[in-house]
mmCIF file of C-alpha atoms in Angstrom:
data_model
loop_
_atom_site.group_PDB
_atom_site.id
_atom_site.type_symbol
_atom_site.label_atom_id
_atom_site.label_comp_id
_atom_site.label_asym_id
_atom_site.label_seq_id
_atom_site.Cartn_x
_atom_site.Cartn_y
_atom_site.Cartn_z
ATOM 1 C CA MET A 1 90.565 -178.933 -29.656
ATOM 2 C CA ALA A 2 92.001 -177.217 -26.554
ATOM 3 C CA ASP A 3 90.250 -176.620 -23.256
ATOM 4 C CA ASN A 4 89.961 -172.884 -23.918
ATOM 5 C CA LYS A 5 86.534 -171.686 -25.019
ATOM 6 C CA ARG A 6 85.363 -168.964 -27.392
ATOM 7 C CA TYR A 7 82.043 -167.174 -27.494
ATOM 8 C CA THR A 8 80.179 -166.530 -30.717
ATOM 9 C CA THR A 9 76.977 -164.542 -31.201
ATOM 10 C CA LEU A 10 74.453 -165.169 -33.968
ATOM 11 C CA LYS A 11 71.958 -162.437 -34.718
ATOM 12 C CA VAL A 12 68.621 -163.537 -36.200
ATOM 13 C CA ARG A 13 65.429 -161.741 -37.177
ATOM 14 C CA LEU A 14 62.331 -162.682 -35.183
ATOM 15 C CA TYR A 15 58.762 -162.730 -36.521
ATOM 16 C CA PRO A 16 56.578 -163.125 -33.373
ATOM 17 C CA ASN A 17 52.823 -163.471 -33.604
ATOM 18 C CA GLU A 18 50.527 -161.032 -31.871
ATOM 19 C CA ALA A 19 50.524 -162.869 -28.509
ATOM 20 C CA GLN A 20 54.329 -163.273 -28.533
ATOM 21 C CA ALA A 21 54.812 -159.623 -29.425
ATOM 22 C CA ASP A 22 52.565 -158.601 -26.525
ATOM 23 C CA LEU A 23 54.626 -160.814 -24.192
ATOM 24 C CA PHE A 24 57.832 -159.167 -25.435
ATOM 25 C CA GLU A 25 56.378 -155.722 -24.821
ATOM 26 C CA LYS A 26 55.389 -156.725 -21.285
ATOM 27 C CA THR A 27 58.859 -158.096 -20.648
ATOM 28 C CA PHE A 28 60.454 -154.850 -21.845
ATOM 29 C CA GLY A 29 58.285 -152.864 -19.519
ATOM 30 C CA CYS A 30 58.850 -155.210 -16.554
ATOM 31 C CA CYS A 31 62.625 -155.021 -17.034
ATOM 32 C CA ARG A 32 62.494 -151.207 -16.965
ATOM 33 C CA TYR A 33 60.214 -151.276 -13.895
ATOM 34 C CA ILE A 34 62.406 -153.711 -11.963
ATOM 35 C CA TRP A 35 65.591 -151.769 -12.811
ATOM 36 C CA ASN A 36 64.098 -148.511 -11.596
ATOM 37 C CA GLN A 37 62.688 -150.056 -8.444
ATOM 38 C CA MET A 38 65.980 -151.764 -7.512
ATOM 39 C CA LEU A 39 67.961 -148.605 -8.215
ATOM 40 C CA ALA A 40 65.601 -146.416 -6.144
ATOM 41 C CA ASP A 41 65.650 -148.881 -3.248
ATOM 42 C CA GLN A 42 69.457 -149.113 -3.359
ATOM 43 C CA GLU A 43 69.771 -145.316 -3.159
ATOM 44 C CA ARG A 44 67.263 -145.154 -0.270
ATOM 45 C CA PHE A 45 69.013 -147.971 1.599
ATOM 46 C CA TYR A 46 72.390 -146.265 1.154
ATOM 47 C CA LEU A 47 71.074 -142.943 2.461
ATOM 48 C CA GLU A 48 69.594 -144.659 5.540
ATOM 49 C CA THR A 49 72.421 -147.035 6.420
ATOM 50 C CA GLY A 50 75.477 -145.979 4.400
ATOM 51 C CA LYS A 51 75.807 -149.531 3.011
ATOM 52 C CA PHE A 52 75.386 -150.899 -0.510
ATOM 53 C CA PHE A 53 72.576 -153.395 -1.147
ATOM 54 C CA ILE A 54 70.388 -154.231 -4.113
ATOM 55 C CA PRO A 55 67.183 -156.228 -3.440
ATOM 56 C CA THR A 56 66.409 -159.243 -5.628
ATOM 57 C CA PRO A 57 63.487 -159.168 -8.083
ATOM 58 C CA ALA A 58 61.529 -161.693 -5.892
ATOM 59 C CA LYS A 59 60.914 -158.903 -3.365
ATOM 60 C CA TYR A 60 58.711 -156.945 -5.778
ATOM 61 C CA LYS A 61 56.434 -159.696 -7.103
ATOM 62 C CA ALA A 62 53.988 -159.468 -4.197
ATOM 63 C CA GLY A 63 53.343 -155.760 -4.806
ATOM 64 C CA ALA A 64 53.528 -156.042 -8.588
ATOM 65 C CA PRO A 65 51.771 -159.279 -9.725
ATOM 66 C CA PHE A 66 52.325 -158.419 -13.404
ATOM 67 C CA LEU A 67 55.992 -159.404 -12.915
ATOM 68 C CA LYS A 68 54.905 -163.027 -12.724
ATOM 69 C CA GLU A 69 53.578 -162.933 -16.293
ATOM 70 C CA VAL A 70 57.057 -162.628 -17.847
ATOM 71 C CA ASP A 71 60.130 -164.852 -17.847
ATOM 72 C CA ASN A 72 61.796 -164.755 -14.425
ATOM 73 C CA GLN A 73 65.256 -165.024 -16.100
ATOM 74 C CA ALA A 74 64.771 -161.639 -17.720
ATOM 75 C CA LEU A 75 64.249 -160.028 -14.314
ATOM 76 C CA ILE A 76 67.241 -161.814 -12.831
ATOM 77 C CA GLN A 77 69.451 -160.566 -15.627
ATOM 78 C CA GLU A 78 68.372 -156.983 -14.856
ATOM 79 C CA HIS A 79 69.530 -157.530 -11.295
ATOM 80 C CA ASN A 80 72.855 -158.850 -12.567
ATOM 81 C CA ARG A 81 73.225 -155.911 -14.947
ATOM 82 C CA LEU A 82 72.611 -153.377 -12.222
ATOM 83 C CA ASN A 83 75.174 -155.104 -10.011
ATOM 84 C CA GLN A 84 77.668 -155.039 -12.871
ATOM 85 C CA ALA A 85 76.967 -151.350 -13.544
ATOM 86 C CA PHE A 86 77.760 -150.473 -9.934
ATOM 87 C CA ARG A 87 80.901 -152.629 -9.971
ATOM 88 C CA LEU A 88 82.214 -150.834 -13.058
ATOM 89 C CA PHE A 89 81.321 -147.458 -11.604
ATOM 90 C CA PHE A 90 83.145 -148.152 -8.307
ATOM 91 C CA LYS A 91 86.154 -149.624 -10.065
ATOM 92 C CA HIS A 92 86.502 -147.111 -12.962
ATOM 93 C CA PRO A 93 84.468 -143.990 -12.168
ATOM 94 C CA GLU A 94 86.407 -142.002 -14.735
ATOM 95 C CA ASN A 95 85.137 -144.267 -17.536
ATOM 96 C CA PHE A 96 81.724 -145.446 -16.290
ATOM 97 C CA GLY A 97 79.043 -143.167 -14.939
ATOM 98 C CA TYR A 98 76.604 -143.762 -12.122
ATOM 99 C CA PRO A 99 73.675 -146.044 -13.163
ATOM 100 C CA LYS A 100 70.670 -144.013 -14.336
ATOM 101 C CA PHE A 101 66.960 -144.655 -14.287
ATOM 102 C CA LYS A 102 65.502 -146.043 -17.514
ATOM 103 C CA ARG A 103 62.900 -144.259 -19.591
ATOM 104 C CA LYS A 104 60.690 -145.822 -22.220
ATOM 105 C CA LYS A 105 61.324 -143.188 -24.917
ATOM 106 C CA GLU A 106 65.104 -142.984 -24.404
ATOM 107 C CA ASP A 107 66.329 -146.483 -23.643
ATOM 108 C CA ARG A 108 66.162 -149.356 -26.086
ATOM 109 C CA ASP A 109 63.737 -152.192 -25.581
ATOM 110 C CA SER A 110 65.611 -155.407 -24.771
ATOM 111 C CA PHE A 111 65.776 -158.286 -22.329
ATOM 112 C CA THR A 112 68.173 -161.203 -21.744
ATOM 113 C CA ALA A 113 67.397 -164.736 -20.643
ATOM 114 C CA CYS A 114 69.880 -167.484 -19.776
ATOM 115 C CA ASN A 115 69.554 -171.072 -20.921
ATOM 116 C CA HIS A 116 69.343 -173.858 -18.325
ATOM 117 C CA ASP A 117 69.606 -177.553 -19.005
ATOM 118 C CA PHE A 118 67.098 -179.737 -17.112
ATOM 119 C CA PRO A 119 66.435 -183.445 -17.380
ATOM 120 C CA SER A 120 63.380 -182.558 -19.461
ATOM 121 C CA GLY A 121 65.493 -180.501 -21.815
ATOM 122 C CA PRO A 122 66.958 -176.980 -22.222
ATOM 123 C CA THR A 123 64.798 -173.926 -21.580
ATOM 124 C CA ILE A 124 66.006 -172.223 -24.837
ATOM 125 C CA TYR A 125 66.782 -174.012 -28.080
ATOM 126 C CA THR A 126 66.584 -173.483 -31.824
ATOM 127 C CA THR A 127 64.353 -175.372 -34.226
ATOM 128 C CA LYS A 128 64.283 -175.595 -37.996
ATOM 129 C CA ASP A 129 62.598 -172.209 -38.472
ATOM 130 C CA GLY A 130 62.332 -170.701 -34.950
ATOM 131 C CA ILE A 131 63.593 -170.317 -31.409
ATOM 132 C CA ARG A 132 61.902 -171.869 -28.374
ATOM 133 C CA MET A 133 61.803 -169.459 -25.426
ATOM 134 C CA THR A 134 60.305 -169.667 -21.955
ATOM 135 C CA LYS A 135 56.601 -168.575 -21.880
ATOM 136 C CA ALA A 136 56.748 -167.366 -25.524
ATOM 137 C CA GLY A 137 56.996 -170.844 -27.037
ATOM 138 C CA ILE A 138 58.485 -171.227 -30.497
ATOM 139 C CA VAL A 139 59.022 -167.836 -32.111
ATOM 140 C CA ARG A 140 59.505 -167.876 -35.875
ATOM 141 C CA ALA A 141 62.983 -166.710 -36.910
ATOM 142 C CA LYS A 142 65.107 -166.298 -39.996
ATOM 143 C CA PHE A 143 68.622 -167.739 -39.720
ATOM 144 C CA HIS A 144 71.407 -166.516 -41.972
ATOM 145 C CA ARG A 145 73.812 -168.974 -40.331
ATOM 146 C CA ARG A 146 73.369 -172.133 -38.284
ATOM 147 C CA PRO A 147 75.336 -173.048 -35.157
ATOM 148 C CA GLN A 148 77.590 -176.097 -35.169
ATOM 149 C CA ALA A 149 76.417 -179.242 -33.336
ATOM 150 C CA TRP A 150 78.983 -178.927 -30.567
ATOM 151 C CA TRP A 151 78.155 -175.274 -29.720
ATOM 152 C CA LYS A 152 76.419 -174.749 -26.424
ATOM 153 C CA LEU A 153 73.659 -172.105 -26.181
ATOM 154 C CA ARG A 154 74.286 -169.860 -23.189
ATOM 155 C CA ARG A 155 71.806 -166.980 -23.352
ATOM 156 C CA ILE A 156 69.617 -165.028 -25.713
ATOM 157 C CA THR A 157 68.928 -161.274 -25.914
ATOM 158 C CA VAL A 158 65.736 -160.065 -27.590
ATOM 159 C CA ASP A 159 65.918 -156.541 -28.963
ATOM 160 C CA LYS A 160 63.339 -154.261 -30.632
ATOM 161 C CA THR A 161 64.524 -151.526 -32.959
ATOM 162 C CA ARG A 162 62.959 -148.092 -33.392
ATOM 163 C CA THR A 163 61.442 -149.315 -36.642
ATOM 164 C CA GLY A 164 59.467 -152.039 -34.852
ATOM 165 C CA LYS A 165 61.595 -155.046 -35.852
ATOM 166 C CA TYR A 166 62.551 -157.788 -33.419
ATOM 167 C CA TYR A 167 65.966 -159.388 -33.293
ATOM 168 C CA ALA A 168 67.572 -162.059 -31.142
ATOM 169 C CA CYS A 169 71.297 -162.246 -30.335
ATOM 170 C CA ILE A 170 72.092 -165.850 -29.397
ATOM 171 C CA LEU A 171 75.316 -166.366 -27.429
ATOM 172 C CA TYR A 172 77.086 -169.726 -27.984
ATOM 173 C CA GLU A 173 80.020 -171.214 -26.154
ATOM 174 C CA CYS A 174 82.267 -173.364 -28.329
ATOM 175 C CA PRO A 175 85.682 -175.012 -27.908
ATOM 176 C CA ALA A 176 88.394 -173.126 -29.742
ATOM 177 C CA ALA A 177 91.509 -174.542 -31.304
ATOM 178 C CA GLU A 178 94.597 -173.022 -29.750
ATOM 179 C CA ARG A 179 96.334 -170.818 -32.311
ATOM 180 C CA GLU A 180 100.062 -170.446 -32.463
ATOM 181 C CA PRO A 181 101.078 -166.780 -32.191
ATOM 182 C CA VAL A 182 102.186 -165.344 -35.551
ATOM 183 C CA PRO A 183 105.201 -163.088 -35.088
ATOM 184 C CA PRO A 184 105.017 -159.882 -37.073
ATOM 185 C CA THR A 185 107.442 -159.376 -39.972
ATOM 186 C CA PRO A 186 107.920 -156.157 -42.061
ATOM 187 C CA GLU A 187 106.774 -157.998 -45.185
ATOM 188 C CA LYS A 188 103.495 -159.224 -43.630
ATOM 189 C CA THR A 189 102.702 -156.109 -41.592
ATOM 190 C CA VAL A 190 100.568 -153.200 -42.742
ATOM 191 C CA GLY A 191 100.204 -149.709 -41.341
ATOM 192 C CA LEU A 192 96.814 -148.045 -41.479
ATOM 193 C CA LYS A 193 96.142 -144.315 -41.230
ATOM 194 C CA TYR A 194 92.639 -142.971 -40.680
ATOM 195 C CA SER A 195 91.448 -140.853 -43.600
ATOM 196 C CA ILE A 196 88.280 -138.783 -43.902
ATOM 197 C CA PRO A 197 87.883 -139.090 -47.688
ATOM 198 C CA HIS A 198 89.170 -142.705 -47.966
ATOM 199 C CA PHE A 199 88.294 -144.264 -44.590
ATOM 200 C CA TYR A 200 91.908 -145.434 -44.301
ATOM 201 C CA VAL A 201 95.190 -145.361 -46.250
ATOM 202 C CA THR A 202 97.841 -148.071 -46.080
ATOM 203 C CA ASP A 203 101.609 -147.623 -46.048
ATOM 204 C CA GLY A 204 101.566 -148.856 -49.665
ATOM 205 C CA GLY A 205 99.195 -146.097 -50.749
ATOM 206 C CA GLU A 206 96.091 -148.269 -51.032
ATOM 207 C CA THR A 207 92.753 -146.774 -49.967
ATOM 208 C CA ALA A 208 89.435 -148.241 -48.768
ATOM 209 C CA ASP A 209 86.937 -145.928 -50.390
ATOM 210 C CA PRO A 210 83.384 -146.408 -49.071
ATOM 211 C CA PRO A 211 81.010 -148.076 -51.538
ATOM 212 C CA HIS A 212 79.032 -145.801 -53.838
ATOM 213 C CA TRP A 213 75.650 -147.110 -52.607
ATOM 214 C CA VAL A 214 76.184 -145.450 -49.214
ATOM 215 C CA LYS A 215 76.275 -142.001 -50.892
ATOM 216 C CA ARG A 216 72.924 -142.766 -52.551
ATOM 217 C CA SER A 217 71.401 -143.705 -49.183
ATOM 218 C CA GLN A 218 72.676 -140.514 -47.614
ATOM 219 C CA GLU A 219 71.189 -138.468 -50.403
ATOM 220 C CA LYS A 220 67.876 -140.216 -49.872
ATOM 221 C CA LEU A 221 68.111 -139.439 -46.131
ATOM 222 C CA ALA A 222 68.643 -135.748 -46.827
ATOM 223 C CA ASN A 223 65.552 -135.637 -49.095
ATOM 224 C CA ILE A 224 63.390 -137.240 -46.396
ATOM 225 C CA GLN A 225 64.633 -134.829 -43.783
ATOM 226 C CA ARG A 226 63.858 -131.862 -45.972
ATOM 227 C CA SER A 227 60.330 -133.072 -46.612
ATOM 228 C CA LEU A 228 59.828 -133.783 -42.938
ATOM 229 C CA GLY A 229 60.620 -130.174 -42.083
ATOM 230 C CA ARG A 230 57.681 -128.992 -44.206
ATOM 231 C CA MET A 231 55.058 -131.216 -42.543
ATOM 232 C CA GLN A 232 52.779 -130.614 -39.608
ATOM 233 C CA PRO A 233 54.099 -132.503 -36.541
ATOM 234 C CA GLY A 234 51.671 -135.163 -35.347
ATOM 235 C CA SER A 235 49.847 -135.579 -38.672
ATOM 236 C CA LYS A 236 49.476 -138.947 -40.413
ATOM 237 C CA ARG A 237 51.957 -138.076 -43.154
ATOM 238 C CA TYR A 238 54.398 -136.806 -40.542
ATOM 239 C CA ARG A 239 54.277 -140.155 -38.666
ATOM 240 C CA GLU A 240 54.700 -142.089 -41.922
ATOM 241 C CA THR A 241 57.689 -139.940 -42.900
ATOM 242 C CA VAL A 242 59.267 -140.389 -39.464
ATOM 243 C CA GLN A 243 58.982 -144.154 -39.878
ATOM 244 C CA LYS A 244 60.562 -143.847 -43.348
ATOM 245 C CA LEU A 245 63.365 -141.750 -41.783
ATOM 246 C CA ARG A 246 64.010 -144.435 -39.133
ATOM 247 C CA LEU A 247 64.105 -147.155 -41.775
ATOM 248 C CA THR A 248 66.642 -145.155 -43.793
ATOM 249 C CA HIS A 249 68.859 -144.615 -40.793
ATOM 250 C CA GLU A 250 68.664 -148.290 -39.992
ATOM 251 C CA HIS A 251 69.559 -149.177 -43.593
ATOM 252 C CA ILE A 252 72.612 -146.882 -43.546
ATOM 253 C CA ALA A 253 73.740 -148.383 -40.204
ATOM 254 C CA ASN A 254 73.427 -151.880 -41.691
ATOM 255 C CA GLN A 255 75.415 -150.847 -44.757
ATOM 256 C CA ARG A 256 78.119 -149.359 -42.562
ATOM 257 C CA ARG A 257 78.286 -152.465 -40.415
ATOM 258 C CA ASP A 258 78.451 -154.719 -43.482
ATOM 259 C CA PHE A 259 81.337 -152.719 -44.945
ATOM 260 C CA ILE A 260 83.261 -152.732 -41.641
ATOM 261 C CA HIS A 261 82.994 -156.481 -41.136
ATOM 262 C CA LYS A 262 83.947 -157.340 -44.692
ATOM 263 C CA GLU A 263 86.869 -154.961 -44.770
ATOM 264 C CA SER A 264 88.211 -156.075 -41.373
ATOM 265 C CA ARG A 265 87.878 -159.717 -42.407
ATOM 266 C CA ARG A 266 89.766 -159.099 -45.641
ATOM 267 C CA ILE A 267 92.671 -157.430 -43.771
ATOM 268 C CA ALA A 268 92.784 -160.143 -41.102
ATOM 269 C CA ASN A 269 93.060 -162.825 -43.813
ATOM 270 C CA VAL A 270 95.856 -161.092 -45.790
ATOM 271 C CA TRP A 271 98.150 -159.611 -43.092
ATOM 272 C CA ASP A 272 99.872 -161.132 -40.055
ATOM 273 C CA ALA A 273 99.945 -157.855 -38.101
ATOM 274 C CA VAL A 274 98.293 -154.415 -38.378
ATOM 275 C CA CYS A 275 99.707 -151.193 -36.971
ATOM 276 C CA MET A 276 97.287 -148.347 -36.172
ATOM 277 C CA ARG A 277 97.333 -145.208 -34.144
ATOM 278 C CA ASP A 278 95.227 -145.234 -30.982
ATOM 279 C CA ASP A 279 93.126 -142.268 -32.076
ATOM 280 C CA HIS A 280 90.216 -141.104 -29.900
ATOM 281 C CA MET A 281 87.463 -140.555 -32.473
ATOM 282 C CA GLU A 282 85.574 -138.005 -30.422
ATOM 283 C CA ASP A 283 88.661 -135.810 -29.980
ATOM 284 C CA LEU A 284 89.495 -136.278 -33.648
ATOM 285 C CA GLY A 285 85.982 -135.153 -34.629
ATOM 286 C CA LYS A 286 86.443 -131.929 -32.598
ATOM 287 C CA ALA A 287 89.805 -131.236 -34.241
ATOM 288 C CA VAL A 288 88.486 -131.709 -37.806
ATOM 289 C CA SER A 289 85.449 -129.494 -38.167
ATOM 290 C CA LEU A 290 84.668 -130.157 -41.869
ATOM 291 C CA ALA A 291 83.527 -133.739 -41.371
ATOM 292 C CA ASN A 292 82.246 -136.051 -38.672
ATOM 293 C CA ALA A 293 85.124 -138.417 -37.847
ATOM 294 C CA ARG A 294 82.643 -140.992 -36.429
ATOM 295 C CA ASP A 295 80.404 -141.226 -39.502
ATOM 296 C CA TRP A 296 82.070 -144.326 -40.816
ATOM 297 C CA GLY A 297 82.616 -146.085 -37.496
ATOM 298 C CA TYR A 298 86.398 -146.271 -37.595
ATOM 299 C CA GLY A 299 86.457 -147.094 -33.897
ATOM 300 C CA MET A 300 84.159 -150.065 -34.505
ATOM 301 C CA PHE A 301 86.375 -151.085 -37.441
ATOM 302 C CA ARG A 302 89.426 -151.085 -35.111
ATOM 303 C CA GLU A 303 87.634 -153.295 -32.537
ATOM 304 C CA CYS A 304 86.427 -155.746 -35.257
ATOM 305 C CA LEU A 305 89.900 -155.939 -36.636
ATOM 306 C CA ARG A 306 91.354 -156.601 -33.171
ATOM 307 C CA TYR A 307 89.200 -159.630 -32.331
ATOM 308 C CA LYS A 308 89.454 -161.081 -35.857
ATOM 309 C CA LEU A 309 93.216 -160.916 -35.674
ATOM 310 C CA GLU A 310 93.315 -162.415 -32.188
ATOM 311 C CA ARG A 311 91.285 -165.408 -33.282
ATOM 312 C CA GLU A 312 93.922 -166.092 -35.979
ATOM 313 C CA GLY A 313 96.820 -165.735 -33.558
ATOM 314 C CA LYS A 314 97.756 -162.408 -35.108
ATOM 315 C CA ARG A 315 98.327 -159.042 -33.571
ATOM 316 C CA LEU A 316 96.918 -155.511 -33.678
ATOM 317 C CA ILE A 317 99.625 -153.047 -32.623
ATOM 318 C CA LEU A 318 98.372 -149.685 -31.393
ATOM 319 C CA ILE A 319 100.846 -146.814 -31.097
ATOM 320 C CA ASP A 320 100.362 -143.678 -29.042
ATOM 321 C CA ARG A 321 97.935 -141.196 -30.559
ATOM 322 C CA TYR A 322 100.385 -138.312 -30.046
ATOM 323 C CA VAL A 323 103.189 -139.763 -32.169
ATOM 324 C CA PRO A 324 103.857 -137.157 -34.909
ATOM 325 C CA SER A 325 103.349 -139.625 -37.787
ATOM 326 C CA THR A 326 102.104 -136.963 -40.221
ATOM 327 C CA ARG A 327 104.935 -134.450 -39.571
ATOM 328 C CA THR A 328 107.786 -136.988 -39.726
ATOM 329 C CA CYS A 329 109.623 -137.802 -42.959
ATOM 330 C CA SER A 330 109.498 -141.608 -43.433
ATOM 331 C CA VAL A 331 112.824 -141.545 -45.320
ATOM 332 C CA CYS A 332 115.198 -139.518 -43.133
ATOM 333 C CA GLY A 333 113.181 -138.943 -39.960
ATOM 334 C CA PHE A 334 113.054 -135.128 -40.267
ATOM 335 C CA LEU A 335 110.297 -133.626 -38.077
ATOM 336 C CA ARG A 336 108.302 -130.707 -39.484
ATOM 337 C CA GLU A 337 106.650 -128.064 -37.329
ATOM 338 C CA ALA A 338 103.099 -128.538 -38.639
ATOM 339 C CA VAL A 339 101.153 -130.099 -41.532
ATOM 340 C CA HIS A 340 97.642 -128.830 -42.278
ATOM 341 C CA TYR A 341 95.086 -131.555 -42.938
ATOM 342 C CA LYS A 342 94.232 -129.933 -46.317
ATOM 343 C CA GLU A 343 97.838 -130.264 -47.405
ATOM 344 C CA ARG A 344 97.854 -133.512 -49.423
ATOM 345 C CA THR A 345 101.560 -133.602 -50.369
ATOM 346 C CA TRP A 346 104.738 -132.099 -48.952
ATOM 347 C CA ALA A 347 108.473 -132.210 -49.660
ATOM 348 C CA CYS A 348 111.049 -132.895 -46.970
ATOM 349 C CA PRO A 349 113.410 -129.921 -46.672
ATOM 350 C CA LYS A 350 116.230 -132.160 -45.502
ATOM 351 C CA CYS A 351 116.334 -135.061 -47.994
ATOM 352 C CA GLY A 352 114.007 -133.670 -50.687
ATOM 353 C CA ALA A 353 111.629 -136.670 -50.644
ATOM 354 C CA VAL A 354 108.103 -135.849 -51.772
ATOM 355 C CA HIS A 355 105.442 -137.456 -49.601
ATOM 356 C CA LYS A 356 101.689 -137.995 -49.847
ATOM 357 C CA ARG A 357 100.638 -136.882 -46.412
ATOM 358 C CA GLU A 358 98.482 -139.878 -45.410
ATOM 359 C CA THR A 359 100.723 -142.533 -47.022
ATOM 360 C CA ASN A 360 103.717 -141.062 -45.278
ATOM 361 C CA ALA A 361 101.856 -141.186 -41.943
ATOM 362 C CA ALA A 362 100.940 -144.844 -42.504
ATOM 363 C CA LYS A 363 104.594 -145.708 -43.134
ATOM 364 C CA ASN A 364 105.588 -144.022 -39.885
ATOM 365 C CA ILE A 365 102.807 -145.825 -38.028
ATOM 366 C CA LYS A 366 104.055 -149.166 -39.343
ATOM 367 C CA ALA A 367 107.686 -148.416 -38.450
ATOM 368 C CA GLN A 368 106.792 -147.223 -34.960
ATOM 369 C CA GLY A 369 104.511 -150.200 -34.383
ATOM 370 C CA LEU A 370 107.240 -152.706 -35.340
ATOM 371 C CA ARG A 371 109.781 -150.922 -33.152
ATOM 372 C CA GLN A 372 107.331 -150.976 -30.249
ATOM 373 C CA TYR A 373 106.687 -154.703 -30.697
ATOM 374 C CA PHE A 374 110.331 -155.766 -30.996
ATOM 375 C CA SER A 375 111.439 -153.629 -28.060
ATOM 376 C CA MET A 376 108.685 -155.241 -25.949
ATOM 377 C CA GLN A 377 109.889 -158.684 -27.018
ATOM 378 C CA GLU A 378 113.500 -157.854 -26.023
ATOM 379 C CA ARG A 379 112.357 -156.727 -22.568
ATOM 380 C CA ARG A 380 110.468 -159.973 -22.095
ATOM 381 C CA GLU A 381 113.422 -162.085 -23.121
ATOM 382 C CA SER A 382 115.823 -160.200 -20.883
ATOM 383 C CA ALA A 383 113.436 -160.478 -17.910
#
């Protein structure tokens, strides 16, 4: 094992009792309250003095005694998050907006607490069928995976979904074996092209069609939405149908996440390098009006693939999004003027090769990615 460390998160379902659920709700509310108070005081202080300063949570406990009922670590983490939000805003204002006030109906319910090791023991630890947290005690939990004995628990984030379920994301620090970098080769490199009907197409013509059970869930969602439109808002049946709608949305999101993680893991195990185009999914969704380009979470798939490859010492090569991969012939390099996205095949007027539009684009993405990698390696060696 090397000295470098890796962080792994385990997500578990929590089943708190009534007292623990009430404590969680109080903690959610106190975190929103302390965030809004610190943000308001920071703005007031800046207007009066022209300087940046965020008060600590301890300042507000005298005027708000209910803050003492919750875990102090959750309030400290809100202070750290607000500081981090301002640092990102000042450093990259084009990417990160100014911190906003939190609202109960709009922002998600969550809080974070760090683990501290004392002579009497850690403040947060896992048991056979639960998690011990400060002030909440042992909360019953369902583990789908157990941490290794040498992993060190760093912090825990408790989150409540719109459907009323509680989850905990447990962050562990663990030593990581240093992986030797795997140099890309044409034989062990794959090019991926985003595809609306197939999710993606490889340079070999393989597709990753979404599982059939997702279509059934989407049909169920459409039926619930139609029935909801015929009900009286605020009635008992309306509230029950809204809950059913939220559960269906959550189920579809879980199905999508499961598909993305399994598919990215399969690719990371098979290939040594992956070439993709650095598409901006929001811009792509505006360009293609017949489908939502973000429905399947291709951007999330790209990020999952990146970190899974990095852990294996492999590489994700992103080429510029404006490279004309679709309009270029992968055989002779001839560049067409335009290719409509409904045009599935086309013939090169120069060499006569017949291309499937998306497969041809994936071949060009792979070729461009390998050229980009090898040229970068040559510059490093010459330097």
